[in-house]
Amino acid sequence: MKIPTISLLTGLALLPAASVRPGTQVITREMIQRSGIIRVSEIGTLLWAWHAVTLDGFRWAVYPLESPAPGGQNWILMVDHQRMDLDVLDRRCLYLLPLSLGIIDSVVVSTTPQIRDGLFVESGIIHIHTAPPRSGVTFRHRYAAGNETGDPGPWAFTPHATPNVDRVANDHFSSLSVGSERIWGRIGFGFNQFAATDQVLAGRLPDYPWEWLRAYVFSPFLHLGGKAFGGEHRLQIGYSRAGDSPWNSKQGSDLLFYGPLSREIPVRNVFRHAGLDGRLPVSSSLSLAYRCKQSAQSLESAAGFRDADPGRTVRNSHGTLELRAVRREWEGRVGFGRDRFDLRIKQGVTRTVSLARLYGDIAAAGPGRIRPGAAVHLTSDGDRVSVKALMHAAWRPGGRQRLETGWMYAERLPAEDDASRFREDRDGKIADPMPVRPDLDGDPGKYRHTGLFLEWMYDAPKTVIGVRGFVRRHRHMPADHDGAFRGTAALTAAPAAGTEDGTVAGGRIRLSYSPSRRLSFRFSYIRTLPFGGGPGFESAMNRSPRHKLSLAWDYRPAPSFGLHADFTCLSGTEWFPCGPADGYPGRLGNMVLLNLSVRKWMWGNRLRTGLMCFNVLNDPVRTHPLGARLDLSIFLNLELVFDFPR
């Protein structure tokens, strides 16, 4: 239940490696440890150029401010080069990721257009990289818990009505890793508990029994990797379930906001994933990469709930083959991919969509210190083809300065966007794709997105400075009032669903300064300015802050001891059509948030402790009008690490 923030660094495909890249933030393992967060889902709250929204402090939705709410959840989520499809009810369920913070090596987040592992990054990407096990045997176990001041606790909602303050977080993680020079493996699990005891949620769900207000999330996983046939290969198997406790007979549910009822519904949410990827050398300059994965996400109502039946299973299959060439003067790649999306619901409706992808990109050494590049990505649903294109260039005038620019044109078919392809009607049934207005050229249903960016960077050992400007033009963008307000009293005043045009321009400034190995400062400010849009576009943009300022400070007087502070300031947001008639504020004012954390490692770094104070100013934080009011909270993190090297 926190919104910590962290550094802003910066990925443009096929450009030379550098410590900073345009539009990209790199969150290292050390930064995660210093921030004090305890769950994988809270990684989204560390992103300086993104916005995080929550209804309860446990389930977070994030999106890039550079391509905000109109783009919805079009950003891509990856773990070790494998796409994770965690979308349900127009939300991306990060809390269901089958892994833990303890095995994450870095998180690379980018809003720069690029082709990444066969997918065209149009709005943004969050790519989580896990740390390969060390040679030998490593065992990890972590426990984290927290309390929120003023929380009435779960027993206040039972016949006993005991006003105690209960835990708002309870997180366990265990893993066993075995590594050698040619093969390694990791097995483990994560276990989270959460109680929806906030007054706002309790007022909206007065008749829900305690079993529906608590959640148990159990996430076992298996990772295998090795070297064979001259290349490296990885296998990921993961399972995650939100609902009943896996250890005993205690019942629970995953509370998901459901538009047709304008409130949360208790469900059991299950996610399964299996994927294989690797790279094989063909010659000294050619290599072949492959990726294949299949995942399924299932929903069913909690026992005793009769108001709606969201029961459904979504299956996603994805595979790519990619040939990459690396020469002294140039490098490029060409690839082919297939996607299949199957939706089955209890009412007997079945929908299947298949997509074929063909893509390629190239970058070469140009005149002087210029390095230009281009990329093309084609997607077909069997009837129509969408075209995505990218041109970029990097110029190093000398010294530590770098200037980079890029232009993007992207078309999206309705079949490419899960959020707009299927909608729920008031009875909870799957409706047809959202109505669209024909394009000017008579090609209905294509959403067009054009973007341009320019960024200047100065990269020195102790100082990194970046200044970025961007413009994004949306045409025939699927636009709707916020799905969180379907069914409210003010619904009749909402703009009708359809398509909209609009433009988002803005800029970002970032600074990272480390005067010594013990001390570092980071600063980021992003400003967005939407214009030229209709009512639906304007309504969607008003739900995003126009200004976001972030500051971070790290002080490490000793290798085993550190202090960390995060300061975030967000401008207010407007949430049409919510208003007093619905009992919720139609506008959220400016938000100021300060988080402090301290960490201490002992016993030869085998025992790692951390204490995090969220919202030290104790000014209630609210990121959504229907969301919880997050007060001052204190979180304790304990981790045991045992290494047995070979």
XYZ file of C-alpha atoms in Angstrom:
646
model
C 0.000 0.000 0.000
C 2.629 2.437 -1.065
C 3.786 4.528 -3.920
C 7.562 4.624 -3.621
C 9.531 5.940 -6.563
C 13.048 5.322 -7.801
C 15.581 6.429 -10.359
C 14.937 7.417 -13.941
C 17.550 6.187 -16.368
C 16.707 4.974 -19.840
C 16.039 1.056 -24.932
C 16.192 1.590 -28.401
C 16.592 -1.653 -30.293
C 19.895 -2.216 -32.058
C 21.643 0.874 -30.715
C 25.038 0.676 -29.013
C 25.002 -0.234 -25.353
C 25.154 2.682 -22.982
C 24.475 3.346 -19.331
C 21.556 5.574 -20.293
C 19.147 5.222 -23.227
C 16.276 7.427 -24.365
C 12.906 7.004 -22.719
C 14.087 4.144 -20.513
C 14.364 3.622 -16.772
C 16.495 0.848 -15.312
C 15.605 -0.348 -11.819
C 18.365 -2.503 -10.377
C 18.113 -5.075 -7.609
C 19.829 -2.650 -5.244
C 17.247 0.039 -5.994
C 14.417 -2.384 -5.247
C 16.016 -3.320 -1.946
C 16.491 0.324 -0.941
C 12.927 1.307 -1.865
C 11.400 -1.000 0.735
C 8.637 -2.415 -1.473
C 7.596 -5.965 -0.598
C 5.558 -7.190 -3.600
C 6.221 -7.580 -7.318
C 3.006 -5.668 -8.095
C 4.504 -2.591 -6.439
C 7.263 -2.328 -9.049
C 4.816 -0.236 -11.064
C 4.922 2.360 -8.298
C 8.671 2.855 -8.772
C 8.329 4.228 -12.293
C 8.983 7.931 -12.573
C 7.513 8.435 -16.053
C 4.476 6.207 -15.441
C 1.369 6.606 -13.306
C 0.155 4.001 -10.804
C -3.502 3.729 -9.761
C -5.030 1.478 -7.126
C -8.449 0.896 -5.600
C -7.221 -0.982 -2.532
C -3.428 -0.566 -2.242
C -2.782 -4.166 -3.333
C -3.854 -4.356 -6.981
C -2.077 -1.713 -9.063
C -2.761 -0.553 -12.621
C 0.035 1.399 -14.338
C 0.425 3.172 -17.650
C 3.022 5.506 -19.204
C 2.301 9.221 -18.903
C 3.847 9.784 -22.315
C 1.043 7.681 -23.818
C -1.488 7.761 -20.989
C -5.026 6.596 -20.320
C -6.207 6.582 -23.959
C -3.655 3.854 -24.626
C -5.081 1.849 -21.737
C -3.173 -1.334 -21.075
C -1.489 -1.494 -24.498
C 1.926 -1.611 -22.878
C 3.819 -4.928 -22.858
C 4.825 -6.970 -19.807
C 7.742 -9.419 -20.114
C 9.746 -11.681 -17.824
C 13.049 -12.900 -19.246
C 11.999 -12.279 -22.879
C 8.648 -14.052 -22.476
C 5.405 -12.065 -22.720
C 3.104 -12.299 -19.709
C -0.628 -12.065 -20.494
C -2.243 -11.107 -17.205
C -5.177 -9.036 -18.486
C -8.618 -9.521 -16.979
C -11.556 -7.087 -16.842
C -9.499 -4.336 -18.502
C -6.743 -4.592 -15.891
C -3.257 -6.097 -15.893
C -2.907 -8.217 -12.746
C 0.743 -7.656 -11.796
C 0.140 -9.232 -8.388
C -0.352 -12.605 -10.141
C 3.176 -12.708 -11.578
C 4.665 -16.065 -10.487
C 7.943 -14.741 -9.113
C 9.273 -12.704 -6.211
C 11.337 -9.580 -5.704
C 14.135 -11.725 -4.273
C 15.052 -13.217 -7.668
C 14.780 -10.039 -9.770
C 18.065 -8.724 -11.144
C 16.715 -5.634 -12.939
C 13.590 -4.105 -14.459
C 13.963 -2.243 -17.760
C 11.083 0.122 -18.497
C 10.823 2.053 -21.753
C 8.395 4.296 -23.614
C 10.637 4.568 -26.685
C 9.150 2.853 -29.779
C 11.095 -0.284 -30.659
C 10.769 -3.940 -31.595
C 11.408 -6.080 -28.556
C 11.456 -9.882 -28.801
C 9.172 -9.859 -31.838
C 6.652 -7.359 -30.440
C 6.291 -3.728 -31.472
C 6.521 -1.486 -28.415
C 4.068 1.276 -29.149
C 3.151 2.732 -25.750
C 5.634 1.151 -23.364
C 7.212 -2.002 -22.009
C 8.098 -3.360 -18.558
C 10.721 -6.101 -18.897
C 11.676 -7.976 -15.717
C 15.004 -9.801 -15.760
C 15.652 -12.451 -13.118
C 19.117 -13.143 -11.755
C 20.729 -16.416 -12.914
C 21.586 -18.599 -9.906
C 25.166 -18.537 -8.694
C 27.382 -21.556 -9.021
C 26.466 -23.873 -6.180
C 23.343 -23.922 -4.012
C 21.460 -20.866 -2.726
C 18.460 -20.819 -0.401
C 16.356 -17.724 0.239
C 13.412 -17.089 2.498
C 11.760 -13.758 3.127
C 8.968 -12.545 5.351
C 7.393 -9.091 5.233
C 4.464 -7.551 7.087
C 3.007 -4.100 7.679
C 0.428 -2.038 9.522
C -1.543 1.008 8.476
C -2.397 3.619 11.083
C -6.131 4.058 11.555
C -6.998 0.772 9.858
C -9.973 -0.703 11.787
C -8.805 -4.249 11.057
C -10.818 -7.175 9.739
C -12.530 -7.960 13.034
C -14.455 -4.683 12.852
C -16.538 -6.295 10.098
C -17.477 -9.403 12.102
C -20.198 -9.792 14.768
C -17.481 -9.179 17.393
C -16.753 -5.713 15.914
C -13.330 -5.546 17.544
C -11.615 -2.257 16.473
C -8.054 -3.594 16.310
C -5.409 -2.568 13.811
C -4.489 -5.573 11.696
C -1.781 -6.310 9.172
C -2.263 -4.782 5.733
C 0.497 -6.938 4.269
C 1.809 -10.420 4.875
C 4.287 -11.741 2.329
C 6.333 -14.943 2.235
C 8.856 -16.045 -0.350
C 11.126 -19.087 -0.552
C 13.422 -20.307 -3.317
C 16.083 -22.947 -3.819
C 18.598 -22.429 -6.641
C 21.235 -24.762 -8.023
C 23.784 -23.525 -10.556
C 26.772 -24.778 -12.518
C 28.687 -23.682 -15.573
C 26.338 -25.325 -18.094
C 22.998 -25.813 -16.338
C 21.008 -24.188 -13.568
C 17.586 -24.380 -11.965
C 15.409 -22.526 -9.484
C 12.228 -23.580 -7.708
C 10.250 -21.489 -5.290
C 6.979 -19.903 -4.333
C 5.485 -16.634 -3.196
C 2.575 -16.263 -0.793
C 0.749 -12.987 -0.164
C -2.147 -12.112 2.108
C -4.259 -8.989 1.881
C -7.293 -7.702 3.767
C -9.654 -5.141 2.183
C -10.460 -3.238 5.371
C -10.286 0.351 4.151
C -13.339 2.427 5.068
C -14.040 3.370 1.444
C -14.135 -0.270 0.342
C -16.089 -1.342 3.401
C -18.721 1.312 2.686
C -19.097 0.063 -0.881
C -19.281 -3.590 0.171
C -21.311 -3.552 3.412
C -22.896 -6.980 2.909
C -19.755 -8.895 1.946
C -18.676 -11.561 4.455
C -15.123 -11.540 5.722
C -14.221 -14.484 3.457
C -14.763 -12.253 0.416
C -12.696 -9.363 1.789
C -9.435 -11.219 2.261
C -7.155 -12.582 -0.435
C -4.554 -15.334 -0.446
C -2.204 -15.307 -3.440
C -0.066 -18.428 -3.935
C 2.528 -18.401 -6.756
C 4.887 -21.369 -7.235
C 7.403 -21.285 -10.096
C 10.138 -23.317 -11.775
C 12.958 -21.844 -13.879
C 15.487 -23.949 -15.769
C 18.362 -22.840 -17.985
C 21.352 -24.302 -19.708
C 23.811 -24.275 -22.576
C 23.369 -26.717 -25.447
C 24.052 -26.824 -29.214
C 26.264 -23.763 -28.856
C 23.502 -21.554 -27.425
C 21.557 -20.779 -24.260
C 18.012 -21.900 -23.478
C 15.492 -21.124 -20.713
C 12.281 -22.709 -19.509
C 9.753 -20.885 -17.336
C 6.817 -22.574 -15.636
C 4.607 -20.566 -13.320
C 1.278 -20.853 -11.561
C -0.565 -18.252 -9.537
C -3.877 -18.402 -7.719
C -5.752 -15.658 -5.859
C -8.541 -16.916 -3.639
C -8.531 -19.565 -0.905
C -5.514 -20.301 1.260
C -3.289 -23.103 -0.107
C -2.274 -24.208 3.404
C -5.590 -24.698 5.187
C -9.367 -24.476 4.754
C -9.540 -20.687 5.063
C -11.584 -19.157 2.258
C -10.684 -16.004 0.381
C -11.308 -14.227 -2.907
C -9.734 -11.894 -5.414
C -11.753 -8.659 -5.314
C -11.883 -7.271 -8.861
C -13.789 -4.147 -9.784
C -16.642 -5.107 -12.121
C -18.040 -2.378 -14.363
C -21.613 -3.642 -14.799
C -22.140 -3.590 -11.001
C -19.909 -0.592 -10.210
C -18.286 -2.451 -7.325
C -15.872 -5.245 -6.598
C -16.914 -8.845 -7.067
C -15.283 -11.810 -5.255
C -13.680 -14.248 -7.683
C -11.071 -16.972 -7.777
C -8.383 -15.948 -10.229
C -5.924 -18.539 -11.608
C -2.985 -17.909 -13.965
C -0.813 -20.573 -15.637
C 2.244 -19.986 -17.800
C 4.790 -22.162 -19.589
C 7.394 -20.775 -21.963
C 10.648 -21.720 -23.674
C 13.140 -19.412 -25.358
C 16.720 -19.510 -26.516
C 19.290 -18.624 -29.130
C 21.320 -20.845 -31.474
C 24.411 -19.753 -33.428
C 24.243 -20.299 -37.189
C 27.623 -18.797 -38.058
C 30.063 -16.276 -36.645
C 27.707 -13.422 -37.597
C 24.281 -15.113 -37.664
C 22.124 -16.439 -34.842
C 18.613 -17.853 -34.605
C 16.368 -16.951 -31.664
C 13.150 -18.738 -30.785
C 10.376 -18.026 -28.285
C 7.192 -19.947 -27.549
C 4.792 -19.748 -24.669
C 1.270 -20.626 -23.654
C -0.690 -19.177 -20.773
C -4.222 -19.375 -19.422
C -6.145 -17.216 -16.995
C -9.390 -18.429 -15.423
C -12.036 -16.610 -13.404
C -14.914 -18.030 -11.419
C -17.211 -16.551 -8.798
C -16.447 -17.124 -5.136
C -18.697 -19.576 -3.327
C -22.029 -17.999 -2.449
C -21.774 -14.996 -4.799
C -24.797 -14.775 -7.124
C -24.923 -11.162 -8.384
C -22.800 -11.858 -11.478
C -21.045 -14.747 -13.131
C -17.747 -13.619 -14.686
C -16.628 -17.204 -15.222
C -14.292 -17.358 -18.190
C -10.987 -18.785 -19.365
C -8.579 -16.890 -21.589
C -5.788 -18.764 -23.365
C -2.879 -17.003 -25.070
C -0.343 -18.706 -27.318
C 2.666 -16.892 -28.745
C 5.680 -17.960 -30.782
C 8.426 -16.285 -32.828
C 11.454 -17.247 -34.880
C 14.074 -14.569 -35.451
C 17.267 -14.474 -37.512
C 19.799 -11.867 -36.418
C 22.936 -10.732 -38.243
C 25.720 -8.720 -36.613
C 28.428 -7.155 -38.779
C 31.035 -4.542 -38.086
C 29.221 -1.824 -40.057
C 25.617 -2.858 -39.454
C 23.294 -5.225 -37.655
C 19.742 -6.310 -38.318
C 17.139 -8.997 -37.843
C 14.044 -10.431 -39.443
C 11.409 -12.523 -37.723
C 8.038 -14.207 -37.974
C 5.506 -14.784 -35.203
C 2.073 -16.250 -34.504
C -0.426 -15.403 -31.766
C -3.682 -17.085 -30.808
C -6.225 -15.764 -28.344
C -9.131 -17.958 -27.110
C -11.915 -16.755 -24.836
C -14.488 -19.097 -23.345
C -17.206 -18.072 -20.914
C -19.844 -20.058 -19.082
C -22.671 -18.603 -21.146
C -21.348 -20.714 -24.014
C -19.694 -17.907 -25.966
C -16.353 -18.731 -27.540
C -14.176 -16.231 -29.393
C -10.901 -17.017 -31.140
C -8.474 -14.600 -32.762
C -5.289 -15.551 -34.619
C -2.596 -13.075 -35.603
C 0.454 -13.435 -37.855
C 3.433 -11.106 -37.441
C 6.315 -10.323 -39.790
C 8.990 -7.846 -38.745
C 12.495 -6.649 -39.333
C 14.862 -3.855 -38.328
C 18.333 -2.632 -39.184
C 20.866 -0.170 -37.789
C 24.075 0.916 -39.491
C 27.036 3.213 -39.077
C 26.256 6.424 -40.955
C 28.361 9.427 -41.888
C 30.311 11.045 -39.138
C 29.109 9.990 -35.709
C 25.511 9.311 -36.801
C 23.968 5.860 -36.462
C 20.575 5.615 -38.241
C 18.103 2.738 -38.065
C 14.659 1.654 -39.218
C 12.106 -1.046 -38.415
C 8.890 -2.422 -39.927
C 6.308 -4.640 -38.234
C 3.266 -6.147 -40.017
C 0.326 -7.823 -38.264
C -2.526 -9.685 -39.969
C -5.732 -11.099 -38.514
C -6.506 -12.966 -41.741
C -8.637 -10.189 -43.218
C -6.649 -7.008 -42.714
C -3.072 -5.955 -42.139
C -1.780 -3.311 -39.755
C 1.522 -1.565 -40.438
C 3.920 -0.287 -37.820
C 7.080 1.551 -38.799
C 9.944 3.194 -36.950
C 12.915 5.367 -37.911
C 15.548 6.486 -35.429
C 19.006 8.009 -35.334
C 21.689 8.597 -32.721
C 24.383 11.236 -32.991
C 27.419 11.656 -30.762
C 28.900 15.110 -31.368
C 31.780 14.302 -29.075
C 32.610 13.924 -25.449
C 29.829 12.502 -23.312
C 26.917 14.092 -25.143
C 24.409 12.196 -27.252
C 21.404 13.309 -29.260
C 18.771 10.781 -30.307
C 15.535 11.128 -32.206
C 12.863 8.775 -33.473
C 9.598 8.701 -35.398
C 6.889 6.054 -35.174
C 3.744 5.206 -37.098
C 1.591 2.391 -35.736
C -1.757 0.952 -36.745
C -3.698 -1.341 -34.435
C -6.451 -3.708 -35.441
C -9.234 -4.368 -32.926
C -7.922 -7.936 -32.712
C -4.618 -6.647 -31.299
C -6.166 -5.001 -28.279
C -7.756 -7.270 -25.691
C -9.175 -4.337 -23.743
C -11.196 -2.991 -26.678
C -12.003 -6.296 -28.345
C -14.269 -7.646 -25.605
C -16.581 -5.655 -23.364
C -19.017 -6.737 -20.673
C -22.634 -5.642 -20.907
C -24.794 -4.928 -17.861
C -25.618 -8.633 -17.431
C -21.952 -9.551 -17.343
C -21.997 -11.156 -20.771
C -19.429 -10.627 -23.487
C -20.553 -7.980 -25.949
C -19.360 -7.327 -29.483
C -16.242 -5.220 -30.004
C -16.688 -1.594 -29.074
C -18.413 0.365 -31.895
C -16.046 2.310 -34.090
C -16.381 5.150 -36.526
C -15.208 4.444 -40.101
C -11.844 5.888 -41.011
C -11.643 8.706 -43.481
C -10.229 6.272 -46.028
C -13.038 3.778 -45.487
C -11.019 1.260 -43.440
C -13.050 0.876 -40.231
C -11.573 -0.256 -36.981
C -7.923 0.770 -37.314
C -6.495 2.861 -34.530
C -3.530 4.954 -35.712
C -0.808 6.247 -33.452
C 2.020 8.551 -34.577
C 4.876 9.569 -32.318
C 8.001 11.726 -32.429
C 10.669 12.172 -29.763
C 13.945 14.060 -29.379
C 16.283 13.588 -26.422
C 19.604 15.122 -25.459
C 21.751 13.302 -22.915
C 24.929 13.944 -21.024
C 26.416 10.798 -19.506
C 29.375 11.060 -17.151
C 30.537 8.669 -14.399
C 28.954 10.766 -11.644
C 26.328 12.772 -13.517
C 23.610 11.875 -15.987
C 21.337 14.535 -17.495
C 18.508 13.971 -19.954
C 16.073 16.377 -21.629
C 13.323 14.809 -23.731
C 10.485 16.193 -25.821
C 7.713 14.114 -27.369
C 4.512 14.385 -29.391
C 1.991 11.585 -29.890
C -0.989 11.834 -32.213
C -3.907 9.430 -31.779
C -6.432 8.891 -34.586
C -9.584 6.810 -34.274
C -8.507 5.797 -30.803
C -10.988 3.623 -28.849
C -12.394 6.066 -26.307
C -14.864 5.402 -23.524
C -15.649 6.870 -20.152
C -13.727 5.134 -17.372
C -14.990 1.556 -17.067
C -14.880 1.955 -13.298
C -18.006 4.107 -13.475
C -20.310 1.952 -15.535
C -23.625 1.730 -13.753
C -23.217 4.832 -11.577
C -25.908 7.474 -11.334
C -23.979 9.846 -13.576
C -23.498 7.294 -16.341
C -26.084 8.939 -18.567
C -23.907 12.053 -18.770
C -20.825 10.152 -19.927
C -19.524 10.457 -23.483
C -20.674 7.601 -25.686
C -18.216 4.870 -26.559
C -16.620 5.271 -29.961
C -13.383 6.562 -31.414
C -11.602 9.844 -30.850
C -8.720 11.877 -32.221
C -6.281 13.729 -30.009
C -2.677 14.757 -29.415
C -0.400 14.526 -26.385
C 2.762 16.632 -26.247
C 5.172 17.060 -23.394
C 8.658 16.966 -22.029
C 10.755 15.326 -19.378
C 13.869 16.358 -17.458
C 15.939 13.951 -15.420
C 19.122 14.207 -13.412
C 21.190 11.618 -11.587
C 24.160 12.714 -9.484
C 26.465 10.574 -7.327
C 29.182 12.669 -5.682
C 30.543 9.536 -3.975
C 29.891 5.819 -3.701
C 27.971 6.476 -0.502
C 25.642 9.230 -1.678
C 23.388 9.664 -4.705
C 20.514 11.920 -5.809
C 17.959 11.490 -8.583
C 15.430 13.928 -9.968
C 12.710 13.625 -12.609
C 9.955 15.895 -13.869
C 7.463 15.100 -16.637
C 4.834 17.410 -18.103
C 2.102 16.378 -20.538
C -0.192 18.651 -22.527
C -3.162 17.104 -24.363
C -4.986 19.066 -27.059
C -7.100 18.711 -30.177
C -9.338 15.927 -28.869
C -13.045 15.257 -28.427
C -14.989 14.715 -25.190
C -13.936 11.089 -24.801
C -10.258 11.903 -25.333
C -10.424 14.852 -22.965
C -12.197 12.787 -20.303
C -9.568 10.058 -20.515
C -6.677 12.530 -20.379
C -8.114 14.309 -17.345
C -7.692 11.092 -15.357
C -3.912 11.376 -15.783
C -1.789 13.906 -13.867
C -0.364 16.629 -16.108
C 2.654 17.097 -13.828
C 4.772 14.550 -11.978
C 7.865 15.456 -9.964
C 10.025 12.798 -8.294
C 13.066 13.014 -6.040
C 15.134 10.188 -4.548
C 18.037 10.246 -2.098
C 20.325 7.366 -1.080
C 22.929 7.384 1.650
C 25.069 4.308 2.358
C 27.555 5.054 5.163
C 28.533 1.363 5.181
C 28.057 -1.516 2.708
C 25.631 -3.230 5.088
C 23.614 -0.145 6.073
C 21.642 2.353 4.010
C 19.010 5.087 4.142
C 16.592 5.947 1.357
C 13.980 8.678 0.789
C 11.442 9.168 -1.986
C 9.431 12.304 -2.625
C 6.651 12.438 -5.221
C 4.349 15.265 -6.218
C 1.425 14.758 -8.618
C -1.025 17.284 -10.007
C -4.758 16.754 -9.552
C -6.979 14.600 -11.767
C -10.627 14.765 -12.827
C -12.811 11.659 -13.063
C -15.896 12.468 -15.112
C -18.681 11.392 -14.657
C -18.119 10.662 -10.983
C -19.493 13.262 -8.616
C -21.329 13.929 -5.354
C -24.403 12.061 -6.646
C -22.314 8.894 -6.586
C -20.809 9.547 -3.165
C -17.264 9.866 -4.548
C -15.161 12.932 -5.365
C -15.179 13.983 -9.007
C -11.729 15.503 -8.630
C -8.624 14.417 -6.774
C -6.392 17.256 -5.657
C -2.624 17.523 -5.820
C -0.806 14.690 -4.071
C 2.402 14.941 -2.053
C 4.003 11.726 -0.843
C 7.139 11.077 1.198
C 8.498 7.581 1.877
C 11.478 6.704 4.074
C 13.272 3.386 4.387
C 16.290 1.964 6.190
C 18.032 -1.363 5.603
C 20.616 -3.265 7.610
C 22.388 -6.475 6.603
C 23.910 -8.674 9.318
C 25.512 -12.064 9.904
C 27.769 -11.858 6.864
C 24.845 -10.502 4.794
C 22.847 -13.676 5.477
C 20.202 -11.781 7.452
C 18.828 -8.762 5.590
C 16.399 -6.455 7.338
C 14.483 -3.436 6.125
C 12.008 -0.961 7.568
C 9.878 1.201 5.302
C 7.579 4.088 6.282
C 5.039 4.850 3.588
C 3.365 8.266 3.529
C 5.383 9.767 6.377
C 3.417 13.026 6.114
C 0.236 11.019 6.869
C -1.805 13.015 4.377
C -4.176 10.323 3.003
C -3.161 9.245 -0.500
C -5.912 8.461 -3.007
C -5.127 7.602 -6.632
C -8.716 6.876 -7.724
C -12.056 8.348 -6.574
C -13.332 4.855 -5.774
C -10.036 3.891 -4.167
C -8.852 3.473 -0.619
C -7.373 6.324 1.411
C -3.825 5.175 2.126
C -2.519 6.506 5.441
C 0.851 6.252 7.168
C 1.996 2.623 7.044
C 5.041 0.807 8.409
C 6.466 -2.293 6.727
C 9.084 -4.705 8.047
C 11.079 -6.930 5.708
C 13.245 -9.872 6.847
C 15.218 -12.078 4.453
C 17.542 -15.036 5.034
C 20.074 -15.927 2.325
C 22.350 -18.977 2.474
C 24.958 -19.548 -0.250
C 26.844 -22.820 -0.640
C 29.268 -22.169 -3.516
C 30.874 -25.011 -5.418
